[in-house]
Amino acid sequence: QVQLVESGGGSVQAGGSLRLSCAASGYTSSRPCIVWFRQAPGQKREGVAAIDGNGDTTYAGSVKGRFTISRDNSKATVDLQMNNLTPEDTAMYYCAADPSFDYYCPPIALNTEYRDWGQGTQVTVSS
């Protein structure tokens, strides 16, 4: 059974850091493509970062240089380290995956539909 579970959200002040974690299980591959998305109230969902089985990464322009996505193979998790947070980063953060992308991510990873989603973890940044 496929499962994605996020953890690590919380509240921080602007300039602070948070680390999110996504535990993926049930996929054929131990290193599926994992993508982090976020959605703020009243806003469109936004792809934030993606990582494939090789560890190759993709970032949205809005987070490049501040966020780092990484894979911990020993724990079968994909982490999103978020630094220098701003109030504009406030959103519910979700990780997503799809059996069709069980190692490599699709060409437009941050704008692709995925089958499986976690329950989300809230990130709130105050000014």
Coordinates of N, CA and C in Angstrom, one line a residue:
Q1 N 0.8 -1.2 0.0 CA 0.0 0.0 0.0 C 0.9 1.2 0.0
V2 N 0.6 2.1 -1.0 CA 1.4 3.4 -1.1 C 1.0 4.3 0.0
Q3 N 2.0 5.0 0.6 CA 1.8 5.9 1.6 C 2.8 7.0 1.6
L4 N 2.4 8.3 1.7 CA 3.3 9.4 1.9 C 2.9 10.1 3.1
V5 N 3.9 10.4 4.0 CA 3.6 11.0 5.3 C 4.6 12.2 5.5
E6 N 4.0 13.4 5.6 CA 4.9 14.5 5.8 C 5.0 14.8 7.3
S7 N 6.1 15.5 7.7 CA 6.3 15.9 9.1 C 7.2 17.1 9.1
G8 N 7.2 17.8 10.2 CA 8.2 18.9 10.3 C 7.7 20.3 10.2
G9 N 6.4 20.5 9.9 CA 5.9 21.8 9.8 C 5.9 22.5 11.1
G10 N 5.6 23.8 11.1 CA 5.5 24.6 12.3 C 5.4 26.1 12.0
S11 N 5.6 26.8 13.0 CA 5.6 28.3 12.9 C 7.0 28.9 13.3
V12 N 7.4 29.8 12.4 CA 8.7 30.4 12.6 C 8.6 31.9 12.3
Q13 N 9.5 32.7 12.7 CA 9.6 34.1 12.3 C 10.3 34.2 11.0
A14 N 10.1 35.3 10.3 CA 10.8 35.5 9.0 C 12.3 35.5 9.3
G15 N 13.0 34.8 8.3 CA 14.4 34.6 8.4 C 14.8 33.3 9.0
G16 N 13.8 32.6 9.6 CA 14.1 31.4 10.3 C 14.1 30.2 9.3
S17 N 14.2 29.0 9.9 CA 14.4 27.8 9.1 C 13.5 26.7 9.6
L18 N 13.1 25.8 8.7 CA 12.3 24.6 9.0 C 12.8 23.5 8.1
R19 N 12.6 22.3 8.6 CA 13.0 21.1 7.8 C 11.8 20.2 7.7
L20 N 11.3 20.0 6.5 CA 10.2 19.1 6.3 C 10.7 17.7 5.9
S21 N 10.0 16.7 6.2 CA 10.3 15.3 5.8 C 9.1 14.6 5.2
C22 N 9.4 13.8 4.2 CA 8.4 13.0 3.5 C 8.8 11.6 3.5
A23 N 8.0 10.7 4.2 CA 8.3 9.3 4.2 C 7.5 8.6 3.2
A24 N 8.1 8.0 2.2 CA 7.4 7.3 1.2 C 7.5 5.8 1.3
S25 N 6.4 5.1 1.2 CA 6.5 3.7 1.2 C 5.5 3.0 0.3
G26 N 5.7 1.8 -0.1 CA 4.8 1.1 -1.0 C 5.1 1.2 -2.4
Y27 N 6.2 1.9 -2.8 CA 6.5 2.0 -4.2 C 7.5 0.9 -4.6
T28 N 7.4 0.5 -5.9 CA 8.3 -0.5 -6.4 C 9.8 -0.1 -6.2
S29 N 10.0 1.1 -6.5 CA 11.4 1.6 -6.4 C 11.6 2.2 -5.0
S30 N 12.8 2.0 -4.5 CA 13.1 2.6 -3.2 C 13.4 4.1 -3.3
R31 N 13.6 4.5 -4.6 CA 13.9 6.0 -4.8 C 13.0 6.6 -5.8
P32 N 11.7 6.6 -5.6 CA 10.8 7.3 -6.5 C 11.0 8.8 -6.6
C33 N 10.6 9.3 -7.7 CA 10.6 10.8 -7.8 C 9.6 11.3 -6.8
I34 N 10.1 12.3 -6.0 CA 9.3 12.9 -4.9 C 9.3 14.4 -5.2
V35 N 8.1 15.0 -5.1 CA 7.9 16.4 -5.4 C 7.3 17.1 -4.2
W36 N 7.8 18.2 -3.8 CA 7.1 19.0 -2.8 C 6.3 20.1 -3.4
F37 N 5.0 20.2 -3.0 CA 4.2 21.3 -3.4 C 3.7 22.1 -2.2
R38 N 3.2 23.3 -2.5 CA 2.6 24.0 -1.4 C 1.4 24.8 -1.9
Q39 N 0.5 25.0 -1.0 CA -0.7 25.8 -1.4 C -1.2 26.6 -0.2
A40 N -1.2 27.9 -0.5 CA -1.7 28.9 0.5 C -3.2 29.1 0.3
P41 N -3.9 29.5 1.3 CA -5.4 29.7 1.2 C -5.7 30.7 0.0
G42 N -6.6 30.3 -0.9 CA -7.0 31.1 -2.0 C -6.0 31.2 -3.1
Q43 N -4.9 30.4 -3.0 CA -3.8 30.5 -4.0 C -3.8 29.1 -4.8
K44 N -3.2 29.2 -6.0 CA -3.0 28.0 -6.8 C -1.9 27.2 -6.1
R45 N -2.0 25.9 -6.3 CA -1.0 25.0 -5.8 C 0.3 25.2 -6.6
E46 N 1.4 25.2 -5.9 CA 2.7 25.5 -6.6 C 3.7 24.4 -6.3
G47 N 4.3 23.9 -7.4 CA 5.4 23.0 -7.2 C 6.7 23.7 -6.7
V48 N 7.3 23.1 -5.7 CA 8.4 23.8 -5.0 C 9.7 23.2 -5.3
A49 N 9.8 21.9 -5.2 CA 11.1 21.2 -5.5 C 10.8 19.7 -5.8
A50 N 11.7 19.1 -6.6 CA 11.6 17.7 -6.9 C 13.0 17.1 -6.9
I51 N 13.0 15.8 -6.6 CA 14.2 15.0 -6.6 C 14.0 13.6 -7.2
D52 N 14.9 13.2 -8.0 CA 14.7 11.9 -8.6 C 15.6 10.8 -8.0
G53 N 15.6 9.6 -8.5 CA 16.4 8.5 -7.8 C 17.9 8.7 -7.8
N54 N 18.3 9.5 -8.8 CA 19.8 9.8 -8.8 C 20.2 10.9 -7.9
G55 N 19.2 11.6 -7.3 CA 19.4 12.8 -6.5 C 19.5 14.1 -7.3
D56 N 19.1 14.0 -8.5 CA 19.0 15.3 -9.3 C 17.8 16.0 -8.9
T57 N 17.9 17.4 -8.8 CA 16.9 18.2 -8.2 C 16.4 19.3 -9.2
T58 N 15.2 19.8 -8.9 CA 14.6 20.9 -9.6 C 14.0 21.8 -8.6
Y59 N 14.1 23.1 -8.8 CA 13.5 24.0 -7.8 C 12.7 25.1 -8.6
A60 N 11.6 25.6 -7.9 CA 10.9 26.7 -8.4 C 11.8 27.9 -8.1
G61 N 11.6 28.9 -9.0 CA 12.4 30.1 -8.9 C 12.2 30.8 -7.6
S62 N 11.0 30.7 -7.0 CA 10.7 31.4 -5.8 C 11.4 30.9 -4.6
V63 N 12.0 29.7 -4.7 CA 12.7 29.1 -3.5 C 14.1 28.8 -3.8
K64 N 14.6 28.9 -5.0 CA 15.9 28.6 -5.4 C 16.9 29.4 -4.6
G65 N 17.9 28.7 -4.0 CA 18.9 29.3 -3.2 C 18.5 29.4 -1.7
R66 N 17.2 29.1 -1.4 CA 16.8 29.1 0.0 C 16.4 27.7 0.5
F67 N 15.8 26.9 -0.4 CA 15.3 25.6 -0.1 C 16.2 24.6 -0.7
T68 N 16.4 23.5 0.0 CA 17.2 22.4 -0.5 C 16.4 21.1 -0.3
I69 N 16.3 20.3 -1.4 CA 15.6 19.0 -1.3 C 16.7 17.9 -1.3
S70 N 16.5 16.9 -0.5 CA 17.5 15.9 -0.4 C 16.9 14.6 0.0
R71 N 17.6 13.5 -0.3 CA 17.0 12.2 -0.1 C 17.9 11.5 1.0
D72 N 17.3 10.9 2.0 CA 18.0 10.1 3.0 C 17.6 8.7 2.7
N73 N 18.5 8.0 2.0 CA 18.1 6.6 1.6 C 18.1 5.7 2.8
S74 N 18.8 5.9 3.8 CA 18.8 5.0 5.0 C 17.4 5.1 5.7
K75 N 16.8 6.2 5.6 CA 15.5 6.4 6.2 C 14.3 6.3 5.2
A76 N 14.6 6.2 3.9 CA 13.6 6.3 2.9 C 12.7 7.5 3.0
T77 N 13.4 8.7 3.2 CA 12.7 9.9 3.3 C 13.3 10.9 2.4
V78 N 12.5 11.9 2.0 CA 13.0 13.1 1.2 C 12.7 14.3 2.1
D79 N 13.7 15.1 2.3 CA 13.6 16.2 3.2 C 13.7 17.5 2.4
L80 N 13.0 18.5 2.9 CA 13.0 19.8 2.3 C 13.5 20.8 3.4
Q81 N 14.8 21.2 3.3 CA 15.3 22.2 4.2 C 15.0 23.6 3.7
M82 N 14.3 24.4 4.5 CA 13.8 25.7 4.1 C 14.5 26.7 5.0
N83 N 15.3 27.6 4.4 CA 16.0 28.6 5.1 C 15.6 30.0 4.6
N84 N 15.9 31.0 5.5 CA 15.5 32.4 5.2 C 14.1 32.5 4.7
L85 N 13.2 31.9 5.6 CA 11.8 31.9 5.3 C 11.2 33.3 5.3
T86 N 10.2 33.5 4.5 CA 9.5 34.8 4.5 C 8.0 34.5 4.6
P87 N 7.2 35.5 5.0 CA 5.7 35.2 5.1 C 5.1 34.7 3.9
E88 N 5.7 35.0 2.7 CA 5.2 34.4 1.5 C 5.3 32.9 1.3
D89 N 6.1 32.3 2.2 CA 6.3 30.9 2.2 C 5.2 30.2 3.0
T90 N 4.4 30.9 3.7 CA 3.3 30.4 4.5 C 2.3 29.6 3.6
A91 N 2.1 28.3 3.9 CA 1.3 27.5 3.1 C 1.2 26.1 3.7
M92 N 0.3 25.3 3.2 CA 0.3 23.8 3.5 C 1.2 23.2 2.5
Y93 N 2.2 22.4 3.0 CA 3.1 21.7 2.2 C 2.8 20.3 2.0
Y94 N 2.8 19.8 0.8 CA 2.5 18.4 0.5 C 3.7 17.7 -0.3
C95 N 3.9 16.5 0.0 CA 4.8 15.7 -0.9 C 3.9 14.8 -1.8
A96 N 4.4 14.6 -3.0 CA 3.6 13.8 -4.0 C 4.5 12.9 -4.7
A97 N 3.9 11.8 -5.2 CA 4.7 10.8 -6.0 C 3.7 10.1 -6.9
D98 N 4.2 9.3 -7.8 CA 3.4 8.5 -8.8 C 4.1 7.3 -9.2
P99 N 3.5 6.1 -9.2 CA 4.1 4.9 -9.7 C 4.7 5.0 -11.1
S100 N 4.2 5.9 -11.9 CA 4.7 6.1 -13.3 C 6.1 6.7 -13.2
F101 N 6.5 7.4 -12.1 CA 7.8 8.0 -12.0 C 8.5 7.4 -10.8
D102 N 8.8 6.1 -11.0 CA 9.4 5.4 -9.8 C 10.9 5.6 -9.7
Y103 N 11.5 6.4 -10.6 CA 12.9 6.7 -10.4 C 13.2 8.1 -10.9
Y104 N 12.9 8.3 -12.2 CA 13.2 9.6 -12.8 C 11.9 10.4 -12.7
C105 N 12.1 11.7 -12.6 CA 10.9 12.6 -12.6 C 10.5 13.0 -14.0
P106 N 9.3 13.4 -14.2 CA 8.9 13.8 -15.5 C 9.6 15.1 -15.9
P107 N 9.6 15.4 -17.2 CA 10.3 16.6 -17.7 C 9.9 17.9 -17.0
I108 N 8.7 18.0 -16.8 CA 8.2 19.3 -16.1 C 7.7 18.9 -14.7
A109 N 8.6 18.5 -13.9 CA 8.3 17.8 -12.6 C 7.4 18.7 -11.7
L110 N 7.6 20.0 -11.7 CA 6.9 20.9 -10.8 C 5.5 21.2 -11.3
N111 N 5.2 20.8 -12.6 CA 3.9 21.2 -13.2 C 3.2 19.9 -13.7
T112 N 3.5 18.8 -13.1 CA 2.9 17.5 -13.5 C 1.9 17.1 -12.4
E113 N 0.9 16.4 -12.9 CA -0.1 15.8 -11.9 C 0.5 14.5 -11.4
Y114 N 0.3 14.3 -10.1 CA 0.8 13.1 -9.4 C -0.4 12.3 -8.8
R115 N -0.3 11.0 -8.8 CA -1.4 10.2 -8.2 C -1.5 10.3 -6.7
D116 N -0.4 10.2 -6.1 CA -0.3 10.0 -4.6 C 0.1 11.3 -3.9
W117 N -0.6 11.6 -2.8 CA -0.3 12.8 -2.0 C -0.3 12.4 -0.5
G118 N 0.5 13.2 0.2 CA 0.5 13.1 1.6 C -0.6 13.9 2.2
Q119 N -0.8 13.9 3.5 CA -1.9 14.7 4.1 C -1.5 16.2 4.3
G120 N -0.3 16.5 4.1 CA 0.2 17.9 4.2 C 0.7 18.3 5.6
T121 N 1.5 19.3 5.7 CA 2.0 19.8 6.9 C 2.1 21.3 6.8
Q122 N 1.6 22.0 7.8 CA 1.4 23.5 7.7 C 2.7 24.2 8.1
V123 N 3.1 25.2 7.3 CA 4.2 26.0 7.6 C 3.7 27.5 7.6
T124 N 4.0 28.1 8.8 CA 3.5 29.5 9.0 C 4.7 30.3 9.3
V125 N 4.9 31.4 8.6 CA 6.0 32.3 8.8 C 5.5 33.7 9.1
S126 N 5.8 34.2 10.3 CA 5.4 35.5 10.7 C 6.4 36.6 10.5
S127 N 5.9 37.8 10.3 CA 6.9 38.9 10.0 C 7.4 39.5 11.3

